[in-house]
mmCIF file of C-alpha atoms in Angstrom:
data_model
loop_
_atom_site.group_PDB
_atom_site.id
_atom_site.type_symbol
_atom_site.label_atom_id
_atom_site.label_comp_id
_atom_site.label_asym_id
_atom_site.label_seq_id
_atom_site.Cartn_x
_atom_site.Cartn_y
_atom_site.Cartn_z
ATOM 1 C CA ASP A 19 26.889 134.075 130.305
ATOM 2 C CA ILE A 20 27.444 136.915 127.837
ATOM 3 C CA TYR A 21 27.431 137.357 124.058
ATOM 4 C CA LEU A 22 30.319 139.359 122.606
ATOM 5 C CA CYS A 23 30.879 140.990 119.234
ATOM 6 C CA ASN A 24 33.934 141.790 117.113
ATOM 7 C CA SER A 25 35.387 145.227 116.376
ATOM 8 C CA GLN A 26 32.837 145.687 113.549
ATOM 9 C CA GLY A 27 29.929 145.090 115.962
ATOM 10 C CA ILE A 28 29.081 141.651 114.537
ATOM 11 C CA VAL A 29 28.073 139.023 117.119
ATOM 12 C CA VAL A 30 30.703 136.285 117.501
ATOM 13 C CA GLY A 31 29.317 134.238 120.394
ATOM 14 C CA ARG A 32 29.962 133.389 124.023
ATOM 15 C CA PRO A 33 33.621 133.230 125.133
ATOM 16 C CA ILE A 34 35.311 130.407 127.036
ATOM 17 C CA LEU A 35 36.890 131.143 130.412
ATOM 18 C CA THR A 36 39.389 128.626 131.815
ATOM 19 C CA ALA A 37 40.977 129.250 135.216
ATOM 20 C CA CYS A 38 43.463 127.814 137.713
ATOM 21 C CA ILE A 39 42.608 128.476 141.383
ATOM 22 C CA ASP A 40 44.891 127.742 144.343
ATOM 23 C CA GLY A 41 43.142 125.230 146.611
ATOM 24 C CA TYR A 42 44.594 126.788 149.790
ATOM 25 C CA SER A 43 44.486 130.558 149.380
ATOM 26 C CA GLY A 44 41.864 130.782 146.611
ATOM 27 C CA LEU A 45 44.251 132.867 144.477
ATOM 28 C CA CYS A 46 43.497 132.931 140.755
ATOM 29 C CA CYS A 47 46.889 131.738 139.486
ATOM 30 C CA GLY A 48 46.014 132.315 135.841
ATOM 31 C CA TYR A 49 43.224 132.299 133.261
ATOM 32 C CA TYR A 50 42.442 131.979 129.562
ATOM 33 C CA LEU A 51 39.635 133.871 127.842
ATOM 34 C CA GLY A 52 38.920 133.318 124.162
ATOM 35 C CA TRP A 53 36.911 131.518 121.511
ATOM 36 C CA GLU A 54 38.811 128.232 121.384
ATOM 37 C CA GLY A 55 38.511 125.432 123.930
ATOM 38 C CA GLY A 56 40.236 122.072 124.143
ATOM 39 C CA MET A 57 43.996 121.717 124.346
ATOM 40 C CA TYR A 58 44.517 125.256 123.006
ATOM 41 C CA SER A 59 42.763 126.810 126.013
ATOM 42 C CA VAL A 60 44.776 124.605 128.411
ATOM 43 C CA ARG A 61 48.082 125.616 126.814
ATOM 44 C CA GLU A 62 47.191 129.312 127.002
ATOM 45 C CA LEU A 63 46.058 128.875 130.624
ATOM 46 C CA ILE A 64 49.371 127.262 131.627
ATOM 47 C CA LEU A 65 51.331 130.005 129.851
ATOM 48 C CA ASN A 66 49.232 132.639 131.635
ATOM 49 C CA ILE A 67 49.954 131.047 135.034
ATOM 50 C CA ILE A 68 53.713 131.601 134.587
ATOM 51 C CA ALA A 69 53.372 135.000 132.870
ATOM 52 C CA ASP A 70 54.401 138.335 134.405
ATOM 53 C CA LYS A 71 50.972 139.619 135.441
ATOM 54 C CA THR A 72 52.108 143.257 135.755
ATOM 55 C CA LYS A 73 53.020 143.242 132.037
ATOM 56 C CA LEU A 74 49.787 141.449 131.154
ATOM 57 C CA CYS A 75 47.678 144.018 133.011
ATOM 58 C CA LYS A 76 49.673 146.916 131.572
ATOM 59 C CA SER A 77 48.772 145.734 128.060
ATOM 60 C CA PHE A 78 45.133 146.415 129.064
ATOM 61 C CA GLY A 79 45.958 149.785 130.633
ATOM 62 C CA ILE A 80 45.716 148.392 134.184
ATOM 63 C CA GLU A 81 48.471 149.135 136.721
ATOM 64 C CA ILE A 82 49.105 146.572 139.483
ATOM 65 C CA LYS A 83 51.966 145.642 141.818
ATOM 66 C CA ASP A 84 53.711 142.267 141.780
ATOM 67 C CA GLU A 85 52.129 141.361 145.120
ATOM 68 C CA ASP A 86 48.615 141.924 143.708
ATOM 69 C CA TRP A 87 48.959 138.894 141.424
ATOM 70 C CA PRO A 88 52.073 137.082 142.680
ATOM 71 C CA CYS A 89 51.894 133.762 140.808
ATOM 72 C CA LYS A 90 54.638 133.190 138.196
ATOM 73 C CA GLU A 91 55.315 129.475 138.716
ATOM 74 C CA LEU A 92 53.433 126.236 138.142
ATOM 75 C CA PRO A 93 51.692 124.503 141.055
ATOM 76 C CA SER A 94 53.330 121.130 141.755
ATOM 77 C CA ILE A 95 49.881 119.459 142.005
ATOM 78 C CA MET A 96 47.074 120.181 139.552
ATOM 79 C CA VAL A 97 43.554 118.844 140.130
ATOM 80 C CA THR A 98 41.276 118.777 137.072
ATOM 81 C CA ASP A 99 37.933 117.379 135.994
ATOM 82 C CA ARG A 100 37.665 114.719 133.312
ATOM 83 C CA GLY A 101 37.415 117.101 130.374
ATOM 84 C CA SER A 102 38.967 115.608 127.245
ATOM 85 C CA GLU A 103 41.629 118.334 127.179
ATOM 86 C CA TYR A 104 42.824 117.397 130.691
ATOM 87 C CA ALA A 105 42.655 113.657 130.066
ATOM 88 C CA SER A 106 44.775 114.037 126.931
ATOM 89 C CA PHE A 107 48.317 112.716 126.809
ATOM 90 C CA ASN A 108 49.566 116.240 126.020
ATOM 91 C CA PHE A 109 48.422 117.606 129.391
ATOM 92 C CA GLU A 110 49.879 114.602 131.221
ATOM 93 C CA GLN A 111 53.277 115.565 129.763
ATOM 94 C CA LEU A 112 53.471 118.289 132.441
ATOM 95 C CA ALA A 113 54.496 115.419 134.726
ATOM 96 C CA GLU A 114 57.934 115.609 133.067
ATOM 97 C CA LEU A 115 58.438 118.888 134.977
ATOM 98 C CA GLY A 116 57.473 117.215 138.249
ATOM 99 C CA VAL A 117 53.808 118.267 138.207
ATOM 100 C CA THR A 118 51.384 115.716 139.689
ATOM 101 C CA ILE A 119 48.090 115.524 137.760
ATOM 102 C CA ILE A 120 44.968 114.394 139.672
ATOM 103 C CA ASN A 121 41.825 113.738 137.590
ATOM 104 C CA LEU A 122 38.557 113.965 139.520
ATOM 105 C CA PRO A 123 35.654 111.541 138.970
ATOM 106 C CA PRO A 124 33.008 112.690 136.450
ATOM 107 C CA PHE A 125 29.956 114.722 137.562
ATOM 108 C CA ARG A 126 31.469 115.732 140.912
ATOM 109 C CA PRO A 127 31.608 119.568 140.798
ATOM 110 C CA GLU A 128 31.644 119.758 144.611
ATOM 111 C CA LEU A 129 35.169 118.302 144.578
ATOM 112 C CA LYS A 130 36.437 121.414 142.820
ATOM 113 C CA GLY A 131 34.456 123.942 144.828
ATOM 114 C CA ARG A 132 37.174 126.618 144.725
ATOM 115 C CA VAL A 133 37.084 126.981 140.946
ATOM 116 C CA GLU A 134 33.276 126.668 140.744
ATOM 117 C CA LYS A 135 32.973 129.447 143.344
ATOM 118 C CA PHE A 136 35.463 131.538 141.357
ATOM 119 C CA PHE A 137 33.289 131.363 138.230
ATOM 120 C CA ASP A 138 30.240 132.440 140.252
ATOM 121 C CA LEU A 139 32.135 135.391 141.742
ATOM 122 C CA ILE A 140 33.462 136.545 138.351
ATOM 123 C CA GLN A 141 30.025 136.387 136.717
ATOM 124 C CA ASN A 142 28.356 138.116 139.664
ATOM 125 C CA ALA A 143 30.988 140.862 139.462
ATOM 126 C CA TYR A 144 29.954 141.999 135.967
ATOM 127 C CA LYS A 145 26.421 140.735 135.246
ATOM 128 C CA PRO A 146 24.458 143.349 137.263
ATOM 129 C CA TYR A 147 26.261 146.184 135.467
ATOM 130 C CA LEU A 148 26.194 144.834 131.904
ATOM 131 C CA LYS A 149 22.470 144.069 131.632
ATOM 132 C CA GLY A 150 21.210 144.866 128.161
ATOM 133 C CA LYS A 151 24.724 144.547 126.716
ATOM 134 C CA GLY A 152 24.658 140.837 125.852
ATOM 135 C CA VAL A 153 24.383 139.378 129.379
ATOM 136 C CA ILE A 154 22.206 136.259 129.456
ATOM 137 C CA GLU A 155 19.287 136.237 131.911
ATOM 138 C CA SER A 156 17.353 133.342 133.475
ATOM 139 C CA ASP A 157 14.836 133.108 130.578
ATOM 140 C CA PHE A 158 17.624 132.114 128.184
ATOM 141 C CA GLN A 159 16.426 129.431 125.702
ATOM 142 C CA LYS A 160 12.915 129.463 127.180
ATOM 143 C CA ARG A 161 10.008 129.695 124.781
ATOM 144 C CA GLY A 162 9.352 133.320 123.967
ATOM 145 C CA GLY A 163 12.513 134.380 125.806
ATOM 146 C CA HIS A 164 14.604 137.336 124.691
ATOM 147 C CA ASP A 165 17.350 136.798 122.094
ATOM 148 C CA TYR A 166 20.364 138.152 123.979
ATOM 149 C CA ARG A 167 22.571 137.994 120.897
ATOM 150 C CA LYS A 168 20.850 141.157 119.689
ATOM 151 C CA ASP A 169 22.176 143.026 122.742
ATOM 152 C CA ALA A 170 25.852 142.161 122.183
ATOM 153 C CA CYS A 171 27.987 145.301 121.993
ATOM 154 C CA ILE A 172 31.208 144.453 123.925
ATOM 155 C CA SER A 173 34.360 143.117 122.225
ATOM 156 C CA LEU A 174 36.467 140.256 123.569
ATOM 157 C CA HIS A 175 39.325 142.678 124.358
ATOM 158 C CA ASP A 176 37.080 144.976 126.416
ATOM 159 C CA PHE A 177 35.447 142.055 128.189
ATOM 160 C CA GLU A 178 38.873 140.608 129.056
ATOM 161 C CA SER A 179 39.720 143.938 130.690
ATOM 162 C CA ILE A 180 36.556 143.580 132.804
ATOM 163 C CA VAL A 181 37.496 139.993 133.751
ATOM 164 C CA ILE A 182 41.021 141.095 134.752
ATOM 165 C CA HIS A 183 39.595 143.802 137.044
ATOM 166 C CA ALA A 184 37.322 141.160 138.608
ATOM 167 C CA ILE A 185 40.283 138.787 139.128
ATOM 168 C CA ILE A 186 42.355 141.544 140.755
ATOM 169 C CA PHE A 187 39.494 142.222 143.175
ATOM 170 C CA HIS A 188 39.139 138.468 143.783
ATOM 171 C CA ASN A 189 42.857 138.210 144.623
ATOM 172 C CA THR A 190 43.424 141.400 146.588
ATOM 173 C CA LYS A 191 40.193 142.670 148.188
ATOM 174 C CA ARG A 192 37.774 139.759 148.699
ATOM 175 C CA VAL A 193 37.766 138.918 152.424
ATOM 176 C CA LEU A 194 38.159 135.199 153.208
ATOM 177 C CA LYS A 195 35.813 134.961 156.198
ATOM 178 C CA ASN A 196 36.378 131.368 157.263
ATOM 179 C CA PHE A 197 40.033 130.923 156.368
ATOM 180 C CA PRO A 198 41.923 128.726 158.930
ATOM 181 C CA TYR A 199 44.533 131.248 160.091
ATOM 182 C CA THR A 200 47.704 129.960 161.737
ATOM 183 C CA ALA A 201 49.205 131.649 164.812
ATOM 184 C CA GLN A 202 52.138 132.852 162.673
ATOM 185 C CA MET A 203 49.774 134.464 160.175
ATOM 186 C CA LEU A 204 48.047 136.311 163.000
ATOM 187 C CA ASP A 205 51.407 137.365 164.469
ATOM 188 C CA GLU A 206 52.428 138.847 161.103
ATOM 189 C CA LYS A 207 48.974 140.432 160.658
ATOM 190 C CA THR A 208 48.495 138.793 157.250
ATOM 191 C CA PRO A 209 45.453 140.385 155.536
ATOM 192 C CA PRO A 210 42.570 137.949 154.819
ATOM 193 C CA TYR A 211 43.055 138.201 151.051
ATOM 194 C CA SER A 212 44.106 135.436 148.636
ATOM 195 C CA ALA A 213 47.170 137.324 147.338
ATOM 196 C CA SER A 214 48.374 138.066 150.894
ATOM 197 C CA ILE A 215 48.013 134.444 152.017
ATOM 198 C CA TRP A 216 49.786 133.239 148.862
ATOM 199 C CA GLY A 217 52.579 135.740 149.583
ATOM 200 C CA PHE A 218 52.854 134.491 153.185
ATOM 201 C CA GLN A 219 53.165 130.877 152.012
ATOM 202 C CA LYS A 220 55.827 131.765 149.451
ATOM 203 C CA LYS A 221 57.777 133.961 151.897
ATOM 204 C CA HIS A 222 58.064 131.078 154.368
ATOM 205 C CA GLY A 223 58.826 128.435 151.736
ATOM 206 C CA LEU A 224 55.533 126.615 152.271
ATOM 207 C CA GLY A 225 54.334 126.661 148.668
ATOM 208 C CA ASN A 226 55.483 123.846 146.386
ATOM 209 C CA LEU A 227 56.013 125.609 143.059
ATOM 210 C CA ILE A 228 57.898 124.722 139.870
ATOM 211 C CA PHE A 229 59.617 127.276 137.633
ATOM 212 C CA ALA A 230 59.418 126.749 133.874
ATOM 213 C CA SER A 231 60.040 128.996 130.873
ATOM 214 C CA PRO A 232 57.242 129.725 128.372
ATOM 215 C CA GLU A 233 59.144 127.898 125.607
ATOM 216 C CA THR A 234 59.516 124.765 127.757
ATOM 217 C CA ILE A 235 55.787 124.810 128.581
ATOM 218 C CA THR A 236 54.885 125.287 124.910
ATOM 219 C CA ALA A 237 57.117 122.378 123.879
ATOM 220 C CA LEU A 238 55.848 120.154 126.694
ATOM 221 C CA LEU A 239 52.191 120.510 125.721
ATOM 222 C CA LEU A 240 52.685 119.874 121.997
ATOM 223 C CA PRO A 241 51.809 116.488 120.452
ATOM 224 C CA ARG A 242 54.750 114.180 119.742
ATOM 225 C CA THR A 243 55.928 111.952 116.952
ATOM 226 C CA THR A 244 59.058 110.128 115.792
ATOM 227 C CA GLY A 245 61.679 112.004 113.779
ATOM 228 C CA ASN A 246 64.699 110.712 111.869
ATOM 229 C CA PHE A 247 68.197 112.180 111.805
ATOM 230 C CA THR A 248 69.524 111.915 108.222
ATOM 231 C CA ARG A 249 72.244 113.569 106.146
ATOM 232 C CA LYS A 250 69.556 115.942 104.855
ATOM 233 C CA GLY A 251 68.554 117.043 108.370
ATOM 234 C CA LEU A 252 65.934 116.050 110.945
ATOM 235 C CA ILE A 253 62.941 114.623 109.081
ATOM 236 C CA VAL A 254 59.602 115.142 110.862
ATOM 237 C CA ASN A 255 56.199 114.597 109.215
ATOM 238 C CA GLY A 256 57.938 114.520 105.840
ATOM 239 C CA LEU A 257 59.608 117.933 106.334
ATOM 240 C CA ARG A 258 63.301 118.769 106.871
ATOM 241 C CA TYR A 259 64.556 120.680 109.917
ATOM 242 C CA GLY A 260 68.005 121.899 110.934
ATOM 243 C CA SER A 261 69.868 123.259 113.956
ATOM 244 C CA ASP A 262 73.455 124.250 114.714
ATOM 245 C CA GLY A 263 75.636 121.751 116.547
ATOM 246 C CA PHE A 264 73.945 118.595 115.280
ATOM 247 C CA ALA A 265 76.108 117.789 112.218
ATOM 248 C CA GLU A 266 77.482 114.598 113.792
ATOM 249 C CA ARG A 267 74.031 113.288 114.709
ATOM 250 C CA PHE A 268 72.775 114.110 111.206
ATOM 251 C CA LEU A 269 75.557 111.931 109.776
ATOM 252 C CA LYS A 270 75.042 109.056 112.221
ATOM 253 C CA GLY A 271 71.289 108.953 111.685
ATOM 254 C CA ASN A 272 68.841 107.609 114.275
ATOM 255 C CA LYS A 273 65.219 107.878 115.397
ATOM 256 C CA VAL A 274 64.279 110.470 118.049
ATOM 257 C CA LYS A 275 61.184 111.759 119.827
ATOM 258 C CA VAL A 276 60.011 115.156 118.556
ATOM 259 C CA ALA A 277 57.339 117.654 119.686
ATOM 260 C CA PHE A 278 55.578 119.402 116.790
ATOM 261 C CA ASN A 279 52.927 122.090 116.387
ATOM 262 C CA PRO A 280 50.136 121.044 113.978
ATOM 263 C CA ASP A 281 49.176 124.721 113.567
ATOM 264 C CA ASN A 282 52.657 125.887 112.556
ATOM 265 C CA VAL A 283 55.286 123.639 110.936
ATOM 266 C CA THR A 284 58.017 126.338 111.080
ATOM 267 C CA TYR A 285 59.697 124.658 114.049
ATOM 268 C CA VAL A 286 59.835 121.443 116.084
ATOM 269 C CA TYR A 287 61.473 120.530 119.400
ATOM 270 C CA LEU A 288 63.805 117.605 120.019
ATOM 271 C CA VAL A 289 62.530 115.947 123.207
ATOM 272 C CA ASP A 290 65.430 115.241 125.561
ATOM 273 C CA GLU A 291 66.745 116.810 128.795
ATOM 274 C CA ASN A 292 66.441 120.249 127.179
ATOM 275 C CA PHE A 293 63.935 120.966 124.451
ATOM 276 C CA LYS A 294 66.120 121.955 121.494
ATOM 277 C CA ARG A 295 64.340 123.938 118.786
ATOM 278 C CA PHE A 296 64.868 122.975 115.117
ATOM 279 C CA GLU A 297 63.921 125.341 112.296
ATOM 280 C CA LEU A 298 62.259 124.366 109.022
ATOM 281 C CA ILE A 299 64.623 123.986 106.033
ATOM 282 C CA ASP A 300 61.796 123.680 103.468
ATOM 283 C CA THR A 301 60.954 127.378 103.801
ATOM 284 C CA GLN A 302 58.114 127.317 101.265
ATOM 285 C CA PHE A 303 55.964 125.933 104.097
ATOM 286 C CA ASP A 304 56.911 128.593 106.688
ATOM 287 C CA GLY A 305 53.969 129.338 108.990
ATOM 288 C CA ALA A 306 51.706 126.733 107.375
ATOM 289 C CA LYS A 307 49.517 124.233 109.211
ATOM 290 C CA LEU A 308 50.453 120.551 108.961
ATOM 291 C CA ASP A 309 47.106 119.710 107.321
ATOM 292 C CA SER A 310 47.762 122.364 104.680
ATOM 293 C CA VAL A 311 51.269 120.976 104.017
ATOM 294 C CA ASN A 312 49.891 117.437 103.604
ATOM 295 C CA GLN A 313 47.176 118.678 101.236
ATOM 296 C CA THR A 314 49.765 120.510 99.138
ATOM 297 C CA LYS A 315 51.980 117.411 98.951
ATOM 298 C CA THR A 316 49.026 115.206 98.016
ATOM 299 C CA ALA A 317 47.952 117.668 95.308
ATOM 300 C CA GLN A 318 51.539 117.724 94.000
ATOM 301 C CA LYS A 319 51.619 113.917 93.736
ATOM 302 C CA GLU A 320 48.269 113.891 91.933
ATOM 303 C CA HIS A 321 49.484 116.607 89.559
ATOM 304 C CA ILE A 322 52.710 114.774 88.681
ATOM 305 C CA LYS A 323 51.035 111.375 88.350
ATOM 306 C CA HIS A 324 49.225 112.466 85.176
ATOM 307 C CA PHE A 325 52.531 113.163 83.415
ATOM 308 C CA TYR A 326 54.101 109.726 83.937
ATOM 309 C CA GLU A 327 52.392 108.241 80.859
ATOM 310 C CA ASP A 328 53.615 111.114 78.700
ATOM 311 C CA SER A 329 57.104 110.707 80.138
ATOM 312 C CA MET A 330 57.058 106.955 79.382
ATOM 313 C CA GLN A 331 56.072 107.644 75.772
ATOM 314 C CA GLY A 332 58.955 110.102 75.531
ATOM 315 C CA ARG A 333 61.354 107.415 76.817
ATOM 316 C CA ILE A 334 60.069 104.965 74.203
ATOM 317 C CA ASP A 335 60.526 107.594 71.496
ATOM 318 C CA LEU A 336 64.087 108.243 72.780
ATOM 319 C CA ILE A 337 64.971 104.532 72.574
ATOM 320 C CA SER A 338 63.487 104.349 69.050
ATOM 321 C CA HIS A 339 65.622 107.269 67.941
#
């Protein structure tokens, strides 16, 4: 419910906030804030969940302790709505790490009350203090209502700093009034804060968490296709890739499952017990998107096609000579 601008003061739009909230303690395990939704936002959310939050906050000039935002692992059970990004096969691939995915029925927001409440708390944390700076009021889209885009004056980076402060408060200082305390929690005088309850669970081995590296998560959530081992390398989407230690498999040749990034063809991952990264051999396409590569190849074929007739005439002339 806020319009943001870029560094030049030009209005960009309303950002997307995606969050993961622990169903027991209410801890915000991670978030994504940006302009892109869909599978991109989910991937960035998952990477944020396992990130070192002290480093993340430091990059915004915010100092916290590890216990203020203690989540660095994936929850073993993830409950989502039926958004297309969560119903996609890519997201379901998290199951390969041992994560159980539960998709809720459509139009049942009450079944994910924790995360809905979180969004309310975050918005209520900043809206009263940012009035007149792009915050959307109740007359939004009503006839004769104010155009709140004209008020936008906060960048995405500055707004993310505000959201992080709100999350830290949510995790470390918001009192959970009706939390079902156990006798052991009371004995240890566990504070009624989400981060403290999460810490108690983890200390006593009660949380079911899964460790995964950022590279493994990135590879897991990428779309997949079939690649071919050949003497020229691993062929994926018409491009050649190489990696040390695979000379024998290149020579034998066989089909394999490969994870690829449509936004960057510089690398792919061989999908097996460990995701092995392969680097692009055709370096003229380094950093390019797959769509761009395919367009270039199509344009090349079209360009060459026009010279076949001339080449054939040259062959005829050669035979005549």
